[in-house]
Amino acid sequence: MSDIKPNHSALTEKPGIIAPEIISASSAGNIQHFRRIQPSSDELISGILKGDITALSRSITLVESTNTIHLAKANTVINTCLLHAAKSIRIGITGVPGVGKSTFIEAFGKYLTGLGKKVAVLAVDPSSTISHGSILGDKTRMEELVKDKNAYIRPSASGETLGGVARKTRETITLCEAAGFDVIVIETVGVGQSETAVHSMVDFFLLLKISGAGDELQGIKRGIMEMADAIIINKADGDNIKKAQFAKMEFNRALHLFPAKSSGWTPTTSTCSSITHEGIPIVWETIEKFLDLTKGNKSFYSKRKEQNQYWMLETINEQLKANFYKQNEIQQLLESTKKAVQNDEISPFAAAQFLLEKYFK
Amino acid sequence: MSDIKPNHSALTEKPGIIAPEIISASSAGNIQHFRRIQPSSDELISGILKGDITALSRSITLVESTNTIHLAKANTVINTCLLHAAKSIRIGITGVPGVGKSTFIEAFGKYLTGLGKKVAVLAVDPSSTISHGSILGDKTRMEELVKDKNAYIRPSASGETLGGVARKTRETITLCEAAGFDVIVIETVGVGQSETAVHSMVDFFLLLKISGAGDELQGIKRGIMEMADAIIINKADGDNIKKAQFAKMEFNRALHLFPAKSSGWTPTTSTCSSITHEGIPIVWETIEKFLDLTKGNKSFYSKRKEQNQYWMLETINEQLKANFYKQNEIQQLLESTKKAVQNDEISPFAAAQFLLEKYFK
């Protein structure tokens, strides 16, 4: 478009017009005032502990911020909230798009609030940065739950890396627990390694399926079935009931071929309908049985400790890698070294050594 | 045994006897002479390319050395060998102890040398450092194969970390391929993450099983079944044949529930007997079909490139972590920080940040 004359552009500065100050004295004053009314971390903490949703939302916004001052404040809030974490259960839910995750969570969530429980629904969706919130972004998909005063729905945090998104969700769990939520549901669509991340922050991992012709597991990534504590065949209504029953049997058979879980829990399968609500109570009964077993044999608590440690080590690992790959010299050499390795011109180990020497020198 | 008098110990130094120099002048001369006659890297390379087993073994010893001069020499040899890698197939074999891995490899190896192929058998066994070579260490377990001039058996390298053991085996593959071996078999017993390591260095991954009452997969770790390109039910002889056939059917059913492999390969199941040799040819036929398919659709080559890159990135990651955790300050703070994280006194992310700040400052 080189034939457009610069003079015709609306962006051209007209001679003789003085550009205004970017921030006027009055708006600067407004910003300062707004900053002053930002609640202190003590105010946020006491708000959260009272179950105040505004304090909770504001604290989550701090957790999601990239501003280091906000993050420091978030850390203060979180570390105090950790000491006040209620006796919650964290449930991970995954399943391919089309399986009916939102309608299931709506039906399941309403059932739980009906039992007098407070339910928070979060999400880990690293793709939401690109798609502007593909899961939970559109709250209208959970029309009933969103109006329920005992439910709190928060879309996936955005971020460039799964590690970043996962950290934000993991810390949000802590805040929700301190705010008195009994059940924390974390949804994921299974982009990249997001199931592994969610699996590592929940007590109970639920795989949602629908019955289908032929390959019952189509679209489900390798390893997911082994993570599941329960497989729920959704959309078991109308003409689908028989097929769903058959799928349940197939999955049950397959699950029993897997090695036993260290918690002693044997994964279950069941069918449900988010429309007729048939089978929804069974999901919660299953989770209660799981809690009885794993709190009884203490594996519930040891798993949480392991998960905490996992996130510490994983964060260290992520940061060490991030620091390495952001170095100019490494960035300049990485692609050509990768190519040499792929083409068998240099051994992968010699190539790694070569880059590491540049980094540590 | 505190009642044994020190004077009675054979280790007690007798007064009046002068201890000899630890290294005498003559043995020092011998060592120097021995060092002089160590072949140069050029000699090793030309020996390997001629298929000379002594040159191959000596080069592998360099790869396994902890001496940096030896390692530099090993790197020179490997980087030249990479350019001469023959058209080999790398086969990983895993299975719990008792499944008959050694007898299977003996029968399979003999079958292949009978077809005129040169077969190298290596192992990844990080436990061998403690158990002094639990797999392949006792070569007499493969009596026939060890005498075969077209077979080369090398026990697992030892090392403190799986990463170290895996590196040595991975580089040994390159040397064996340059020495003209057509089939490289890598055995593992599945200690820690060793199957993942082996899976990432082979073209074809074979899970060896026996039929058993009840839980057919007992003892097999999570995720292993999904890695398998073929499941072989071993010991299908005598009274066992029916049970083995049944197990084959069960596994086949389970395998079809898994998602398709990106190579387009559908994992197979078959039975075999390492005693009657029934079913051994089928294993090789299966692998040939696999090669036809994956070389046809090029996934064979793209997988090798991916594996090369994986080992480079993995080695970088391992070294970055090793460097972090060996710092004095980190070592001093790590345990107490871990404990604080486990007990919810500090968030895992805040804890990671705390340690990383110490490291990078």
mmCIF file of N, CA, C and O in Angstrom, chain A residues 19-76:
data_model
loop_
_atom_site.group_PDB
_atom_site.id
_atom_site.type_symbol
_atom_site.label_atom_id
_atom_site.label_comp_id
_atom_site.label_asym_id
_atom_site.label_seq_id
_atom_site.Cartn_x
_atom_site.Cartn_y
_atom_site.Cartn_z
ATOM 1 N N ALA A 19 0.200 19.010 20.821
ATOM 2 C CA ALA A 19 -0.321 17.778 21.415
ATOM 3 C C ALA A 19 -0.533 17.971 22.905
ATOM 4 O O ALA A 19 0.306 18.568 23.577
ATOM 5 N N PRO A 20 -1.657 17.484 23.453
ATOM 6 C CA PRO A 20 -1.890 17.652 24.901
ATOM 7 C C PRO A 20 -0.962 16.713 25.695
ATOM 8 O O PRO A 20 -0.439 15.741 25.148
ATOM 9 N N GLU A 21 -0.791 16.998 26.959
ATOM 10 C CA GLU A 21 -0.043 16.091 27.848
ATOM 11 C C GLU A 21 -0.741 14.736 27.826
ATOM 12 O O GLU A 21 -1.970 14.657 27.813
ATOM 13 N N ILE A 22 0.042 13.657 27.838
ATOM 14 C CA ILE A 22 -0.580 12.334 27.755
ATOM 15 C C ILE A 22 -1.459 12.066 28.994
ATOM 16 O O ILE A 22 -2.561 11.571 28.902
ATOM 17 N N ILE A 23 -0.960 12.446 30.142
ATOM 18 C CA ILE A 23 -1.796 12.339 31.338
ATOM 19 C C ILE A 23 -1.989 13.734 31.906
ATOM 20 O O ILE A 23 -1.025 14.415 32.224
ATOM 21 N N SER A 24 -3.213 14.163 31.984
ATOM 22 C CA SER A 24 -3.479 15.501 32.500
ATOM 23 C C SER A 24 -3.359 15.486 34.014
ATOM 24 O O SER A 24 -3.416 14.425 34.645
ATOM 25 N N ALA A 25 -3.200 16.656 34.571
ATOM 26 C CA ALA A 25 -3.056 16.764 36.026
ATOM 27 C C ALA A 25 -4.292 16.197 36.720
ATOM 28 O O ALA A 25 -4.195 15.504 37.734
ATOM 29 N N SER A 26 -5.465 16.422 36.139
ATOM 30 C CA SER A 26 -6.691 15.988 36.822
ATOM 31 C C SER A 26 -6.835 14.457 36.758
ATOM 32 O O SER A 26 -7.202 13.819 37.746
ATOM 33 N N SER A 27 -6.498 13.830 35.567
ATOM 34 C CA SER A 27 -6.655 12.379 35.517
ATOM 35 C C SER A 27 -5.590 11.695 36.382
ATOM 36 O O SER A 27 -5.836 10.643 36.978
ATOM 37 N N ALA A 28 -4.395 12.339 36.472
ATOM 38 C CA ALA A 28 -3.376 11.785 37.360
ATOM 39 C C ALA A 28 -3.896 11.761 38.796
ATOM 40 O O ALA A 28 -3.709 10.795 39.535
ATOM 41 N N GLY A 29 -4.592 12.843 39.137
ATOM 42 C CA GLY A 29 -5.186 12.910 40.478
ATOM 43 C C GLY A 29 -6.212 11.813 40.687
ATOM 44 O O GLY A 29 -6.238 11.161 41.735
ATOM 45 N N ASN A 30 -7.017 11.577 39.639
ATOM 46 C CA ASN A 30 -8.021 10.518 39.727
ATOM 47 C C ASN A 30 -7.388 9.163 39.951
ATOM 48 O O ASN A 30 -7.866 8.364 40.750
ATOM 49 N N ILE A 31 -6.293 8.900 39.179
ATOM 50 C CA ILE A 31 -5.615 7.605 39.304
ATOM 51 C C ILE A 31 -5.081 7.443 40.727
ATOM 52 O O ILE A 31 -5.236 6.399 41.360
ATOM 53 N N GLN A 32 -4.461 8.534 41.232
ATOM 54 C CA GLN A 32 -3.928 8.464 42.592
ATOM 55 C C GLN A 32 -5.027 8.178 43.608
ATOM 56 O O GLN A 32 -4.859 7.377 44.507
ATOM 57 N N HIS A 33 -6.160 8.820 43.387
ATOM 58 C CA HIS A 33 -7.289 8.627 44.299
ATOM 59 C C HIS A 33 -7.756 7.161 44.237
ATOM 60 O O HIS A 33 -7.961 6.506 45.260
ATOM 61 N N PHE A 34 -7.871 6.659 42.982
ATOM 62 C CA PHE A 34 -8.317 5.292 42.781
ATOM 63 C C PHE A 34 -7.361 4.326 43.481
ATOM 64 O O PHE A 34 -7.768 3.364 44.112
ATOM 65 N N ARG A 35 -6.038 4.616 43.358
ATOM 66 C CA ARG A 35 -5.051 3.753 44.007
ATOM 67 C C ARG A 35 -5.227 3.778 45.521
ATOM 68 O O ARG A 35 -5.057 2.781 46.188
ATOM 69 N N ARG A 36 -5.533 4.978 46.031
ATOM 70 C CA ARG A 36 -5.695 5.106 47.480
ATOM 71 C C ARG A 36 -6.847 4.244 47.973
ATOM 72 O O ARG A 36 -6.765 3.662 49.041
ATOM 73 N N ILE A 37 -7.924 4.152 47.147
ATOM 74 C CA ILE A 37 -9.070 3.390 47.634
ATOM 75 C C ILE A 37 -8.940 1.878 47.371
ATOM 76 O O ILE A 37 -9.816 1.116 47.712
ATOM 77 N N GLN A 38 -7.828 1.467 46.720
ATOM 78 C CA GLN A 38 -7.576 0.028 46.602
ATOM 79 C C GLN A 38 -7.440 -0.528 48.014
ATOM 80 O O GLN A 38 -6.658 -0.019 48.810
ATOM 81 N N PRO A 39 -8.188 -1.556 48.347
ATOM 82 C CA PRO A 39 -8.106 -2.065 49.712
ATOM 83 C C PRO A 39 -6.717 -2.612 50.017
ATOM 84 O O PRO A 39 -6.018 -3.101 49.139
ATOM 85 N N SER A 40 -6.333 -2.523 51.287
ATOM 86 C CA SER A 40 -5.044 -3.063 51.714
ATOM 87 C C SER A 40 -5.145 -4.583 51.747
ATOM 88 O O SER A 40 -6.241 -5.151 51.694
ATOM 89 N N SER A 41 -3.991 -5.248 51.881
ATOM 90 C CA SER A 41 -4.030 -6.712 51.929
ATOM 91 C C SER A 41 -4.789 -7.188 53.177
ATOM 92 O O SER A 41 -5.519 -8.174 53.125
ATOM 93 N N ASP A 42 -4.665 -6.437 54.276
ATOM 94 C CA ASP A 42 -5.427 -6.808 55.481
ATOM 95 C C ASP A 42 -6.929 -6.728 55.250
ATOM 96 O O ASP A 42 -7.689 -7.600 55.681
ATOM 97 N N GLU A 43 -7.334 -5.646 54.541
ATOM 98 C CA GLU A 43 -8.761 -5.505 54.233
ATOM 99 C C GLU A 43 -9.250 -6.635 53.341
ATOM 100 O O GLU A 43 -10.328 -7.199 53.535
ATOM 101 N N LEU A 44 -8.396 -6.990 52.333
ATOM 102 C CA LEU A 44 -8.771 -8.076 51.431
ATOM 103 C C LEU A 44 -8.906 -9.380 52.214
ATOM 104 O O LEU A 44 -9.869 -10.131 52.037
ATOM 105 N N ILE A 45 -7.920 -9.652 53.072
ATOM 106 C CA ILE A 45 -7.933 -10.908 53.840
ATOM 107 C C ILE A 45 -9.183 -11.001 54.702
ATOM 108 O O ILE A 45 -9.897 -12.007 54.676
ATOM 109 N N SER A 46 -9.471 -9.919 55.442
ATOM 110 C CA SER A 46 -10.636 -10.018 56.336
ATOM 111 C C SER A 46 -11.923 -10.125 55.525
ATOM 112 O O SER A 46 -12.867 -10.809 55.931
ATOM 113 N N GLY A 47 -11.952 -9.474 54.339
ATOM 114 C CA GLY A 47 -13.108 -9.615 53.457
ATOM 115 C C GLY A 47 -13.286 -11.051 52.996
ATOM 116 O O GLY A 47 -14.378 -11.627 53.080
ATOM 117 N N ILE A 48 -12.202 -11.650 52.530
ATOM 118 C CA ILE A 48 -12.257 -13.032 52.051
ATOM 119 C C ILE A 48 -12.734 -13.959 53.154
ATOM 120 O O ILE A 48 -13.617 -14.799 52.956
ATOM 121 N N LEU A 49 -12.163 -13.792 54.333
ATOM 122 C CA LEU A 49 -12.503 -14.695 55.442
ATOM 123 C C LEU A 49 -13.966 -14.561 55.860
ATOM 124 O O LEU A 49 -14.540 -15.482 56.443
ATOM 125 N N LYS A 50 -14.558 -13.382 55.540
ATOM 126 C CA LYS A 50 -15.988 -13.206 55.816
ATOM 127 C C LYS A 50 -16.846 -13.722 54.660
ATOM 128 O O LYS A 50 -18.071 -13.642 54.700
ATOM 129 N N GLY A 51 -16.179 -14.179 53.589
ATOM 130 C CA GLY A 51 -16.926 -14.687 52.436
ATOM 131 C C GLY A 51 -17.392 -13.594 51.490
ATOM 132 O O GLY A 51 -18.287 -13.812 50.674
ATOM 133 N N ASP A 52 -16.764 -12.412 51.586
ATOM 134 C CA ASP A 52 -17.155 -11.293 50.726
ATOM 135 C C ASP A 52 -16.631 -11.525 49.295
ATOM 136 O O ASP A 52 -15.425 -11.610 49.059
ATOM 137 N N ILE A 53 -17.581 -11.598 48.346
ATOM 138 C CA ILE A 53 -17.237 -11.929 46.957
ATOM 139 C C ILE A 53 -16.424 -10.824 46.285
ATOM 140 O O ILE A 53 -15.534 -11.096 45.478
ATOM 141 N N THR A 54 -16.694 -9.561 46.637
ATOM 142 C CA THR A 54 -15.920 -8.473 46.037
ATOM 143 C C THR A 54 -14.449 -8.569 46.435
ATOM 144 O O THR A 54 -13.552 -8.431 45.602
ATOM 145 N N ALA A 55 -14.198 -8.824 47.717
ATOM 146 C CA ALA A 55 -12.814 -8.978 48.190
ATOM 147 C C ALA A 55 -12.151 -10.164 47.496
ATOM 148 O O ALA A 55 -10.973 -10.107 47.109
ATOM 149 N N LEU A 56 -12.919 -11.245 47.338
ATOM 150 C CA LEU A 56 -12.382 -12.427 46.664
ATOM 151 C C LEU A 56 -12.004 -12.100 45.214
ATOM 152 O O LEU A 56 -10.882 -12.371 44.774
ATOM 153 N N SER A 57 -12.932 -11.471 44.489
ATOM 154 C CA SER A 57 -12.683 -11.151 43.079
ATOM 155 C C SER A 57 -11.498 -10.209 42.917
ATOM 156 O O SER A 57 -10.668 -10.361 42.023
ATOM 157 N N ARG A 58 -11.424 -9.221 43.795
ATOM 158 C CA ARG A 58 -10.308 -8.267 43.726
ATOM 159 C C ARG A 58 -8.981 -8.964 43.990
ATOM 160 O O ARG A 58 -7.975 -8.668 43.347
ATOM 161 N N SER A 59 -8.973 -9.909 44.922
ATOM 162 C CA SER A 59 -7.737 -10.616 45.241
ATOM 163 C C SER A 59 -7.321 -11.491 44.065
ATOM 164 O O SER A 59 -6.130 -11.599 43.742
ATOM 165 N N ILE A 60 -8.315 -12.129 43.419
ATOM 166 C CA ILE A 60 -7.991 -12.962 42.254
ATOM 167 C C ILE A 60 -7.394 -12.098 41.145
ATOM 168 O O ILE A 60 -6.439 -12.487 40.483
ATOM 169 N N THR A 61 -7.937 -10.885 40.994
ATOM 170 C CA THR A 61 -7.391 -9.973 39.999
ATOM 171 C C THR A 61 -5.918 -9.650 40.302
ATOM 172 O O THR A 61 -5.098 -9.549 39.392
ATOM 173 N N LEU A 62 -5.594 -9.513 41.587
ATOM 174 C CA LEU A 62 -4.189 -9.284 41.961
ATOM 175 C C LEU A 62 -3.324 -10.483 41.576
ATOM 176 O O LEU A 62 -2.217 -10.337 41.065
ATOM 177 N N VAL A 63 -3.858 -11.686 41.826
ATOM 178 C CA VAL A 63 -3.127 -12.919 41.500
ATOM 179 C C VAL A 63 -2.853 -12.979 39.995
ATOM 180 O O VAL A 63 -1.803 -13.436 39.560
ATOM 181 N N GLU A 64 -3.813 -12.489 39.218
ATOM 182 C CA GLU A 64 -3.704 -12.580 37.760
ATOM 183 C C GLU A 64 -2.906 -11.439 37.151
ATOM 184 O O GLU A 64 -2.642 -11.434 35.945
ATOM 185 N N SER A 65 -2.539 -10.467 37.983
ATOM 186 C CA SER A 65 -1.829 -9.292 37.484
ATOM 187 C C SER A 65 -0.391 -9.653 37.081
ATOM 188 O O SER A 65 0.173 -10.632 37.535
ATOM 189 N N THR A 66 0.186 -8.838 36.205
ATOM 190 C CA THR A 66 1.600 -9.026 35.874
ATOM 191 C C THR A 66 2.455 -7.992 36.602
ATOM 192 O O THR A 66 3.676 -7.987 36.496
ATOM 193 N N ASN A 67 1.789 -7.099 37.326
ATOM 194 C CA ASN A 67 2.462 -6.037 38.067
ATOM 195 C C ASN A 67 3.091 -6.634 39.337
ATOM 196 O O ASN A 67 2.418 -7.308 40.116
ATOM 197 N N THR A 68 4.394 -6.381 39.538
ATOM 198 C CA THR A 68 5.091 -7.036 40.660
ATOM 199 C C THR A 68 4.580 -6.566 42.020
ATOM 200 O O THR A 68 4.577 -7.337 42.976
ATOM 201 N N ILE A 69 4.122 -5.286 42.088
ATOM 202 C CA ILE A 69 3.576 -4.799 43.367
ATOM 203 C C ILE A 69 2.276 -5.549 43.686
ATOM 204 O O ILE A 69 2.058 -5.991 44.819
ATOM 205 N N HIS A 70 1.450 -5.722 42.649
ATOM 206 C CA HIS A 70 0.199 -6.477 42.842
ATOM 207 C C HIS A 70 0.504 -7.920 43.275
ATOM 208 O O HIS A 70 -0.159 -8.479 44.142
ATOM 209 N N LEU A 71 1.523 -8.508 42.630
ATOM 210 C CA LEU A 71 1.846 -9.907 42.937
ATOM 211 C C LEU A 71 2.343 -10.063 44.370
ATOM 212 O O LEU A 71 2.016 -11.047 45.046
ATOM 213 N N ALA A 72 3.124 -9.074 44.839
ATOM 214 C CA ALA A 72 3.624 -9.129 46.213
ATOM 215 C C ALA A 72 2.441 -9.073 47.187
ATOM 216 O O ALA A 72 2.388 -9.812 48.178
ATOM 217 N N LYS A 73 1.479 -8.198 46.859
ATOM 218 C CA LYS A 73 0.279 -8.069 47.688
ATOM 219 C C LYS A 73 -0.517 -9.378 47.643
ATOM 220 O O LYS A 73 -0.994 -9.868 48.668
ATOM 221 N N ALA A 74 -0.620 -9.954 46.431
ATOM 222 C CA ALA A 74 -1.324 -11.228 46.269
ATOM 223 C C ALA A 74 -0.675 -12.301 47.155
ATOM 224 O O ALA A 74 -1.370 -13.059 47.837
ATOM 225 N N ASN A 75 0.668 -12.331 47.163
ATOM 226 C CA ASN A 75 1.372 -13.333 47.974
ATOM 227 C C ASN A 75 1.051 -13.205 49.454
ATOM 228 O O ASN A 75 0.874 -14.205 50.150
ATOM 229 N N THR A 76 0.981 -11.957 49.919
ATOM 230 C CA THR A 76 0.635 -11.728 51.328
ATOM 231 C C THR A 76 -0.763 -12.272 51.621
ATOM 232 O O THR A 76 -0.972 -12.969 52.626
#
